[in-house]
Amino acid sequence: MTTSTPQAPPAPAVPAAIRQELQTPMEPTPEQVRRFRTDGYLKWKDFFSPELLAFFDPIVTACLHDRNPLKDVPMEQRSAYDRAFIQVPNLWTFNDTVRELSTSVRAASAASRLLGTTGVRMYHDQALYKEAGGGFTPWHVDQHYWPIGTEKTVTIWFPFTEVPVEKGPLMFGKESHHKHIAREVAISEDSEKIIGEAIKSHRVVEEMSGYGLGEVSFHYGWTLHRAAPNTTDDSRRVLTVIYVAEDAEVIEPKYDAHRSDLREWMPGLKPGDAVDSPLNPVLFREASA
Ligand SMILES: O=C(O)CCC(=O)C(=O)O
């Protein structure tokens, strides 16, 4: 039997104008900061240019196809989690072009200023592609998975195309980051049911709208969210980057999810350590810090 080594997707040079966009810091307005901290999430229009998105879309897509863990699994044989999206993490570690996008000052500065930190580190990036006909993403909180001792964590979620409601945009539980709902529950059919019921009893307001081209969202690690199914015939192509406050520390792992995240995203670290493994570079720090 012969085996073939997977081909690394191409890593073309980033054009100068796009590189400049990536390196330009962003300053949220006081109203954007207030809304993010109050609601637990913020949608931000025209954050990335159409040119930047058109440049990176095929490159991220090639990385995803190259490493797609569900390539040979038909939709009807998948769990709710696997019907929701194809997930490929840490693209920045194996594609030099995508690294410029995932480690951009543009997104990291916005994340840091929304959180109100002196700086932020990379936790990890990931491509999350909801295929044509892909299912809903169950209600969950991201920070369930993270053995990190700070609430100053945030994800930027951005699609490479417009995402109307029928293509699977995120839905957020408004102000849910303060409510301590189902923090011990991993994403699954159970989390959809448990959180769906808790949302009703706690009167959490569900908010969902489509994303325009260039629009992104930021949500805290403890904000409840889900995503609608993709009923269109085009895949919903999204990249996310998760940031943690630069002074975040590792906590004692409580769940299997914590243990595997510690191994994967903070290799070699132990409880009490700063989150500063080689996979957690500082991506933005205020000049005054
Ligand atoms: O893209 C999705 O459907 C879910 C994304 C998500 O849960 C996240 O980025 O935290």
mmCIF file of C-alpha atoms and ligand atoms in Angstrom:
data_model
loop_
_atom_site.group_PDB
_atom_site.id
_atom_site.type_symbol
_atom_site.label_atom_id
_atom_site.label_comp_id
_atom_site.label_asym_id
_atom_site.label_seq_id
_atom_site.Cartn_x
_atom_site.Cartn_y
_atom_site.Cartn_z
ATOM 1 C CA MET A 1 0.000 0.000 0.000
ATOM 2 C CA THR A 2 1.354 3.448 -0.835
ATOM 3 C CA THR A 3 0.679 6.498 1.321
ATOM 4 C CA SER A 4 0.797 10.065 0.080
ATOM 5 C CA THR A 5 1.904 13.036 2.142
ATOM 6 C CA PRO A 6 -0.853 15.696 2.204
ATOM 7 C CA GLN A 7 0.031 18.703 0.053
ATOM 8 C CA ALA A 8 0.329 21.913 2.072
ATOM 9 C CA PRO A 9 -2.079 24.493 0.615
ATOM 10 C CA PRO A 10 -0.361 27.397 -1.137
ATOM 11 C CA ALA A 11 0.728 30.395 0.949
ATOM 12 C CA PRO A 12 0.726 33.332 -1.518
ATOM 13 C CA ALA A 13 2.152 36.709 -0.493
ATOM 14 C CA VAL A 14 -0.327 39.143 1.066
ATOM 15 C CA PRO A 15 -0.710 42.276 -1.148
ATOM 16 C CA ALA A 16 0.633 45.496 0.426
ATOM 17 C CA ALA A 17 -2.764 47.223 0.772
ATOM 18 C CA ILE A 18 -4.246 44.192 2.551
ATOM 19 C CA ARG A 19 -1.203 43.871 4.798
ATOM 20 C CA GLN A 20 -1.616 47.519 5.745
ATOM 21 C CA GLU A 21 -5.292 46.958 6.565
ATOM 22 C CA LEU A 22 -4.326 44.006 8.784
ATOM 23 C CA GLN A 23 -1.715 46.053 10.605
ATOM 24 C CA THR A 24 -3.953 49.063 11.269
ATOM 25 C CA PRO A 25 -5.245 49.125 14.883
ATOM 26 C CA MET A 26 -8.967 49.631 15.425
ATOM 27 C CA GLU A 27 -10.501 51.812 18.146
ATOM 28 C CA PRO A 28 -14.074 50.919 19.135
ATOM 29 C CA THR A 29 -16.272 53.899 20.008
ATOM 30 C CA PRO A 30 -17.368 54.282 23.660
ATOM 31 C CA GLU A 31 -20.847 53.177 22.546
ATOM 32 C CA GLN A 32 -19.459 49.969 20.967
ATOM 33 C CA VAL A 33 -17.503 49.221 24.164
ATOM 34 C CA ARG A 34 -20.608 49.841 26.283
ATOM 35 C CA ARG A 35 -22.780 47.596 24.102
ATOM 36 C CA PHE A 36 -20.181 44.785 24.047
ATOM 37 C CA ARG A 37 -19.774 44.771 27.819
ATOM 38 C CA THR A 38 -23.510 45.095 28.509
ATOM 39 C CA ASP A 39 -24.908 42.735 25.869
ATOM 40 C CA GLY A 40 -22.011 40.245 25.871
ATOM 41 C CA TYR A 41 -21.495 40.587 22.147
ATOM 42 C CA LEU A 42 -21.049 43.223 19.456
ATOM 43 C CA LYS A 43 -21.597 43.194 15.714
ATOM 44 C CA TRP A 44 -19.303 45.566 13.805
ATOM 45 C CA LYS A 45 -20.049 46.470 10.172
ATOM 46 C CA ASP A 46 -17.342 47.100 7.525
ATOM 47 C CA PHE A 47 -14.602 45.776 9.795
ATOM 48 C CA PHE A 48 -12.775 44.060 6.911
ATOM 49 C CA SER A 49 -12.723 45.238 3.300
ATOM 50 C CA PRO A 50 -14.283 43.139 0.507
ATOM 51 C CA GLU A 51 -10.793 42.952 -1.097
ATOM 52 C CA LEU A 52 -9.269 41.421 2.041
ATOM 53 C CA LEU A 53 -12.068 38.857 2.341
ATOM 54 C CA ALA A 54 -11.878 37.924 -1.362
ATOM 55 C CA PHE A 55 -8.117 37.416 -1.044
ATOM 56 C CA PHE A 56 -8.263 35.140 2.012
ATOM 57 C CA ASP A 57 -11.462 33.192 1.210
ATOM 58 C CA PRO A 58 -9.868 30.668 -1.240
ATOM 59 C CA ILE A 59 -6.730 30.299 0.880
ATOM 60 C CA VAL A 60 -8.600 29.466 4.094
ATOM 61 C CA THR A 61 -10.944 27.224 2.081
ATOM 62 C CA ALA A 62 -7.959 25.289 0.655
ATOM 63 C CA CYS A 63 -6.593 24.800 4.203
ATOM 64 C CA LEU A 64 -9.979 23.528 5.345
ATOM 65 C CA HIS A 65 -10.369 21.065 2.462
ATOM 66 C CA ASP A 66 -6.815 19.864 2.956
ATOM 67 C CA ARG A 67 -7.425 18.969 6.610
ATOM 68 C CA ASN A 68 -11.190 18.295 6.629
ATOM 69 C CA PRO A 69 -11.669 15.623 9.334
ATOM 70 C CA LEU A 70 -15.191 14.833 8.023
ATOM 71 C CA LYS A 71 -14.244 14.344 4.367
ATOM 72 C CA ASP A 72 -15.506 10.783 4.237
ATOM 73 C CA VAL A 73 -18.436 11.021 6.681
ATOM 74 C CA PRO A 74 -21.874 11.546 5.075
ATOM 75 C CA MET A 75 -24.094 14.161 6.771
ATOM 76 C CA GLU A 76 -26.675 11.565 7.885
ATOM 77 C CA GLN A 77 -24.027 9.615 9.846
ATOM 78 C CA ARG A 78 -22.783 12.642 11.801
ATOM 79 C CA SER A 79 -23.523 13.813 15.364
ATOM 80 C CA ALA A 80 -25.316 17.156 15.913
ATOM 81 C CA TYR A 81 -21.871 18.703 16.484
ATOM 82 C CA ASP A 82 -20.462 17.363 13.228
ATOM 83 C CA ARG A 83 -23.569 18.331 11.250
ATOM 84 C CA ALA A 84 -23.081 21.907 12.488
ATOM 85 C CA PHE A 85 -19.728 22.603 10.882
ATOM 86 C CA ILE A 86 -16.361 21.390 9.648
ATOM 87 C CA GLN A 87 -13.752 22.610 12.114
ATOM 88 C CA VAL A 88 -10.042 23.049 11.392
ATOM 89 C CA PRO A 89 -8.009 24.759 14.146
ATOM 90 C CA ASN A 90 -4.679 26.583 14.378
ATOM 91 C CA LEU A 91 -4.362 27.480 10.703
ATOM 92 C CA TRP A 92 -1.916 30.214 11.723
ATOM 93 C CA THR A 93 0.627 27.541 12.681
ATOM 94 C CA PHE A 94 0.749 25.865 9.271
ATOM 95 C CA ASN A 95 -0.070 28.512 6.650
ATOM 96 C CA ASP A 96 2.049 31.674 6.593
ATOM 97 C CA THR A 97 -0.553 33.671 4.659
ATOM 98 C CA VAL A 98 -3.396 32.848 7.039
ATOM 99 C CA ARG A 99 -1.041 33.625 9.927
ATOM 100 C CA GLU A 100 -1.111 37.296 8.853
ATOM 101 C CA LEU A 101 -4.911 37.286 9.066
ATOM 102 C CA SER A 102 -5.232 35.352 12.339
ATOM 103 C CA THR A 103 -2.553 37.380 14.128
ATOM 104 C CA SER A 104 -3.676 40.773 12.758
ATOM 105 C CA VAL A 105 -3.261 43.892 14.866
ATOM 106 C CA ARG A 106 -6.587 45.058 13.436
ATOM 107 C CA ALA A 107 -8.638 42.342 15.119
ATOM 108 C CA ALA A 108 -6.428 41.923 18.211
ATOM 109 C CA SER A 109 -6.515 45.664 19.026
ATOM 110 C CA ALA A 110 -10.305 45.725 18.744
ATOM 111 C CA ALA A 111 -10.552 42.623 20.962
ATOM 112 C CA SER A 112 -8.217 44.082 23.600
ATOM 113 C CA ARG A 113 -9.990 47.435 23.694
ATOM 114 C CA LEU A 114 -13.436 45.855 23.920
ATOM 115 C CA LEU A 115 -12.220 43.744 26.849
ATOM 116 C CA GLY A 116 -10.420 46.694 28.441
ATOM 117 C CA THR A 117 -7.091 44.858 28.816
ATOM 118 C CA THR A 118 -3.513 46.076 28.363
ATOM 119 C CA GLY A 119 -3.079 43.431 25.676
ATOM 120 C CA VAL A 120 -4.281 40.092 24.340
ATOM 121 C CA ARG A 121 -2.784 36.716 23.480
ATOM 122 C CA MET A 122 -3.770 34.123 20.918
ATOM 123 C CA TYR A 123 -5.729 31.178 22.324
ATOM 124 C CA HIS A 124 -6.348 29.613 18.931
ATOM 125 C CA ASP A 125 -7.923 30.316 15.555
ATOM 126 C CA GLN A 126 -10.249 27.991 13.658
ATOM 127 C CA ALA A 127 -12.097 27.728 10.365
ATOM 128 C CA LEU A 128 -15.780 26.868 10.957
ATOM 129 C CA TYR A 129 -17.475 26.004 7.686
ATOM 130 C CA LYS A 130 -21.172 25.203 7.770
ATOM 131 C CA GLU A 131 -21.734 23.259 4.579
ATOM 132 C CA ALA A 132 -24.702 23.760 2.280
ATOM 133 C CA GLY A 133 -27.486 21.900 4.098
ATOM 134 C CA GLY A 134 -25.463 21.893 7.367
ATOM 135 C CA GLY A 135 -27.398 21.716 10.649
ATOM 136 C CA PHE A 136 -27.819 24.232 13.455
ATOM 137 C CA THR A 137 -25.018 24.818 15.964
ATOM 138 C CA PRO A 138 -26.397 23.884 19.418
ATOM 139 C CA TRP A 139 -26.566 26.498 22.202
ATOM 140 C CA HIS A 140 -23.331 26.544 24.220
ATOM 141 C CA VAL A 141 -20.714 28.667 25.975
ATOM 142 C CA ASP A 142 -17.155 28.505 24.644
ATOM 143 C CA GLN A 143 -15.409 29.003 27.959
ATOM 144 C CA HIS A 144 -16.712 25.663 29.235
ATOM 145 C CA TYR A 145 -13.728 24.246 27.318
ATOM 146 C CA TRP A 146 -11.051 26.653 28.495
ATOM 147 C CA PRO A 147 -9.035 26.117 31.724
ATOM 148 C CA ILE A 148 -8.362 29.845 31.995
ATOM 149 C CA GLY A 149 -8.840 31.994 35.115
ATOM 150 C CA THR A 150 -10.232 35.172 33.588
ATOM 151 C CA GLU A 151 -13.540 36.316 32.107
ATOM 152 C CA LYS A 152 -11.557 38.559 29.757
ATOM 153 C CA THR A 153 -11.789 36.255 26.767
ATOM 154 C CA VAL A 154 -13.340 37.051 23.407
ATOM 155 C CA THR A 155 -13.864 35.512 19.981
ATOM 156 C CA ILE A 156 -13.966 37.403 16.706
ATOM 157 C CA TRP A 157 -16.202 35.523 14.242
ATOM 158 C CA PHE A 158 -16.121 36.613 10.628
ATOM 159 C CA PRO A 159 -17.514 35.213 7.404
ATOM 160 C CA PHE A 160 -15.841 35.635 4.005
ATOM 161 C CA THR A 161 -19.219 36.373 2.371
ATOM 162 C CA GLU A 162 -22.508 37.901 3.427
ATOM 163 C CA VAL A 163 -24.407 35.577 5.778
ATOM 164 C CA PRO A 164 -28.162 36.120 5.564
ATOM 165 C CA VAL A 165 -30.293 34.389 8.220
ATOM 166 C CA GLU A 166 -30.803 31.326 6.013
ATOM 167 C CA LYS A 167 -27.018 30.741 5.809
ATOM 168 C CA GLY A 168 -26.409 30.157 9.537
ATOM 169 C CA PRO A 169 -25.403 33.405 11.307
ATOM 170 C CA LEU A 170 -24.701 33.392 15.046
ATOM 171 C CA MET A 171 -27.540 33.986 17.522
ATOM 172 C CA PHE A 172 -26.640 35.441 20.922
ATOM 173 C CA GLY A 173 -28.276 35.319 24.344
ATOM 174 C CA LYS A 174 -28.267 39.016 25.254
ATOM 175 C CA GLU A 175 -26.583 39.752 28.634
ATOM 176 C CA SER A 176 -26.152 35.993 29.197
ATOM 177 C CA HIS A 177 -22.408 36.306 29.975
ATOM 178 C CA HIS A 178 -23.314 37.388 33.529
ATOM 179 C CA LYS A 179 -25.963 34.725 34.160
ATOM 180 C CA HIS A 180 -23.938 31.552 34.859
ATOM 181 C CA ILE A 181 -26.295 29.400 32.783
ATOM 182 C CA ALA A 182 -25.172 25.829 31.948
ATOM 183 C CA ARG A 183 -21.475 26.608 32.201
ATOM 184 C CA GLU A 184 -20.718 22.946 32.901
ATOM 185 C CA VAL A 185 -22.465 21.690 29.743
ATOM 186 C CA ALA A 186 -20.487 20.836 26.587
ATOM 187 C CA ILE A 187 -21.951 21.571 23.155
ATOM 188 C CA SER A 188 -24.311 18.757 22.136
ATOM 189 C CA GLU A 189 -27.967 17.946 21.573
ATOM 190 C CA ASP A 190 -28.240 18.126 25.390
ATOM 191 C CA SER A 191 -26.830 21.668 25.526
ATOM 192 C CA GLU A 192 -29.374 22.757 22.910
ATOM 193 C CA LYS A 193 -32.201 21.458 25.098
ATOM 194 C CA ILE A 194 -30.841 22.469 28.526
ATOM 195 C CA ILE A 195 -29.793 25.964 27.491
ATOM 196 C CA GLY A 196 -32.875 26.427 25.295
ATOM 197 C CA GLU A 197 -35.077 25.802 28.354
ATOM 198 C CA ALA A 198 -32.890 27.890 30.713
ATOM 199 C CA ILE A 199 -33.057 30.810 28.305
ATOM 200 C CA LYS A 200 -36.827 30.799 28.555
ATOM 201 C CA SER A 201 -36.909 30.524 32.352
ATOM 202 C CA HIS A 202 -34.260 33.264 32.776
ATOM 203 C CA ARG A 203 -36.010 35.421 30.143
ATOM 204 C CA VAL A 204 -32.808 35.798 28.119
ATOM 205 C CA VAL A 205 -33.464 37.708 24.899
ATOM 206 C CA GLU A 206 -32.294 35.855 21.764
ATOM 207 C CA GLU A 207 -30.819 38.101 19.096
ATOM 208 C CA MET A 208 -29.990 37.075 15.533
ATOM 209 C CA SER A 209 -29.511 39.007 12.315
ATOM 210 C CA GLY A 210 -27.597 38.394 9.096
ATOM 211 C CA TYR A 211 -24.003 39.582 8.554
ATOM 212 C CA GLY A 212 -23.235 42.008 5.726
ATOM 213 C CA LEU A 213 -20.023 41.661 3.710
ATOM 214 C CA GLY A 214 -17.152 42.770 5.990
ATOM 215 C CA GLU A 215 -19.259 42.579 9.137
ATOM 216 C CA VAL A 216 -17.794 40.685 12.120
ATOM 217 C CA SER A 217 -18.926 39.891 15.647
ATOM 218 C CA PHE A 218 -17.150 39.717 18.984
ATOM 219 C CA HIS A 219 -18.530 37.641 21.879
ATOM 220 C CA TYR A 220 -17.279 36.860 25.381
ATOM 221 C CA GLY A 221 -16.282 33.304 26.271
ATOM 222 C CA TRP A 222 -19.288 33.134 28.632
ATOM 223 C CA THR A 223 -21.914 34.486 26.215
ATOM 224 C CA LEU A 224 -24.524 31.898 25.259
ATOM 225 C CA HIS A 225 -24.770 31.449 21.497
ATOM 226 C CA ARG A 226 -25.912 29.098 18.779
ATOM 227 C CA ALA A 227 -26.225 29.281 14.993
ATOM 228 C CA ALA A 228 -29.074 28.646 12.598
ATOM 229 C CA PRO A 229 -28.795 25.880 9.950
ATOM 230 C CA ASN A 230 -27.467 26.663 6.489
ATOM 231 C CA THR A 231 -30.395 26.092 4.135
ATOM 232 C CA THR A 232 -28.638 27.682 1.138
ATOM 233 C CA ASP A 233 -26.627 25.817 -1.492
ATOM 234 C CA ASP A 234 -23.373 27.627 -0.632
ATOM 235 C CA SER A 235 -21.127 26.884 2.356
ATOM 236 C CA ARG A 236 -20.952 29.422 5.210
ATOM 237 C CA ARG A 237 -17.230 30.112 5.317
ATOM 238 C CA VAL A 238 -16.060 31.550 8.636
ATOM 239 C CA LEU A 239 -12.774 32.066 10.466
ATOM 240 C CA THR A 240 -12.644 32.797 14.185
ATOM 241 C CA VAL A 241 -9.818 33.872 16.482
ATOM 242 C CA ILE A 242 -10.049 33.520 20.258
ATOM 243 C CA TYR A 243 -8.131 35.997 22.423
ATOM 244 C CA VAL A 244 -7.374 35.974 26.153
ATOM 245 C CA ALA A 245 -6.159 38.851 28.341
ATOM 246 C CA GLU A 246 -2.361 38.928 28.227
ATOM 247 C CA ASP A 247 -2.118 38.297 31.983
ATOM 248 C CA ALA A 248 -4.480 35.275 31.980
ATOM 249 C CA GLU A 249 -3.473 32.216 34.030
ATOM 250 C CA VAL A 250 -4.113 28.496 33.647
ATOM 251 C CA ILE A 251 -6.520 27.035 36.241
ATOM 252 C CA GLU A 252 -6.833 23.476 37.559
ATOM 253 C CA PRO A 253 -8.643 21.475 34.837
ATOM 254 C CA LYS A 254 -12.149 20.383 35.928
ATOM 255 C CA TYR A 255 -13.474 18.612 32.836
ATOM 256 C CA ASP A 256 -12.018 16.383 30.103
ATOM 257 C CA ALA A 257 -12.584 19.352 27.806
ATOM 258 C CA HIS A 258 -10.222 21.413 30.011
ATOM 259 C CA ARG A 259 -7.583 18.702 29.949
ATOM 260 C CA SER A 260 -7.603 18.357 26.196
ATOM 261 C CA ASP A 261 -7.601 22.155 25.669
ATOM 262 C CA LEU A 262 -4.606 22.466 27.996
ATOM 263 C CA ARG A 263 -2.705 19.864 25.971
ATOM 264 C CA GLU A 264 -3.723 21.289 22.579
ATOM 265 C CA TRP A 265 -3.619 25.057 22.978
ATOM 266 C CA MET A 266 -1.194 25.612 25.877
ATOM 267 C CA PRO A 267 1.258 22.706 25.542
ATOM 268 C CA GLY A 268 3.596 22.258 28.498
ATOM 269 C CA LEU A 269 1.705 24.617 30.846
ATOM 270 C CA LYS A 270 0.226 23.721 34.248
ATOM 271 C CA PRO A 271 -2.215 25.355 36.681
ATOM 272 C CA GLY A 272 -0.912 28.705 37.961
ATOM 273 C CA ASP A 273 1.233 29.348 34.863
ATOM 274 C CA ALA A 274 0.698 32.390 32.697
ATOM 275 C CA VAL A 275 -0.984 31.493 29.380
ATOM 276 C CA ASP A 276 2.260 31.994 27.480
ATOM 277 C CA SER A 277 3.180 28.771 25.670
ATOM 278 C CA PRO A 278 4.725 29.222 22.196
ATOM 279 C CA LEU A 279 1.146 28.873 20.868
ATOM 280 C CA ASN A 280 -0.039 31.950 22.829
ATOM 281 C CA PRO A 281 1.898 34.949 21.520
ATOM 282 C CA VAL A 282 0.849 38.472 22.524
ATOM 283 C CA LEU A 283 -0.909 39.803 19.416
ATOM 284 C CA PHE A 284 -1.532 43.341 20.648
ATOM 285 C CA ARG A 285 -0.329 45.431 23.579
ATOM 286 C CA GLU A 286 -1.192 49.082 24.245
ATOM 287 C CA ALA A 287 1.825 51.347 23.766
ATOM 288 C CA SER A 288 1.255 52.773 27.269
ATOM 289 C CA ALA A 289 1.247 49.317 28.956
HETATM 290 O O1 LIG B 1 -19.911 29.039 13.675
HETATM 291 C C1 LIG B 1 -20.705 28.450 14.396
HETATM 292 O O2 LIG B 1 -21.700 27.889 13.951
HETATM 293 C C2 LIG B 1 -20.471 28.435 15.878
HETATM 294 C C3 LIG B 1 -19.321 29.303 16.250
HETATM 295 C C4 LIG B 1 -19.041 29.374 17.685
HETATM 296 O O3 LIG B 1 -19.692 28.781 18.503
HETATM 297 C C5 LIG B 1 -17.947 30.225 18.126
HETATM 298 O O4 LIG B 1 -17.191 30.761 17.288
HETATM 299 O O5 LIG B 1 -17.794 30.414 19.350
#
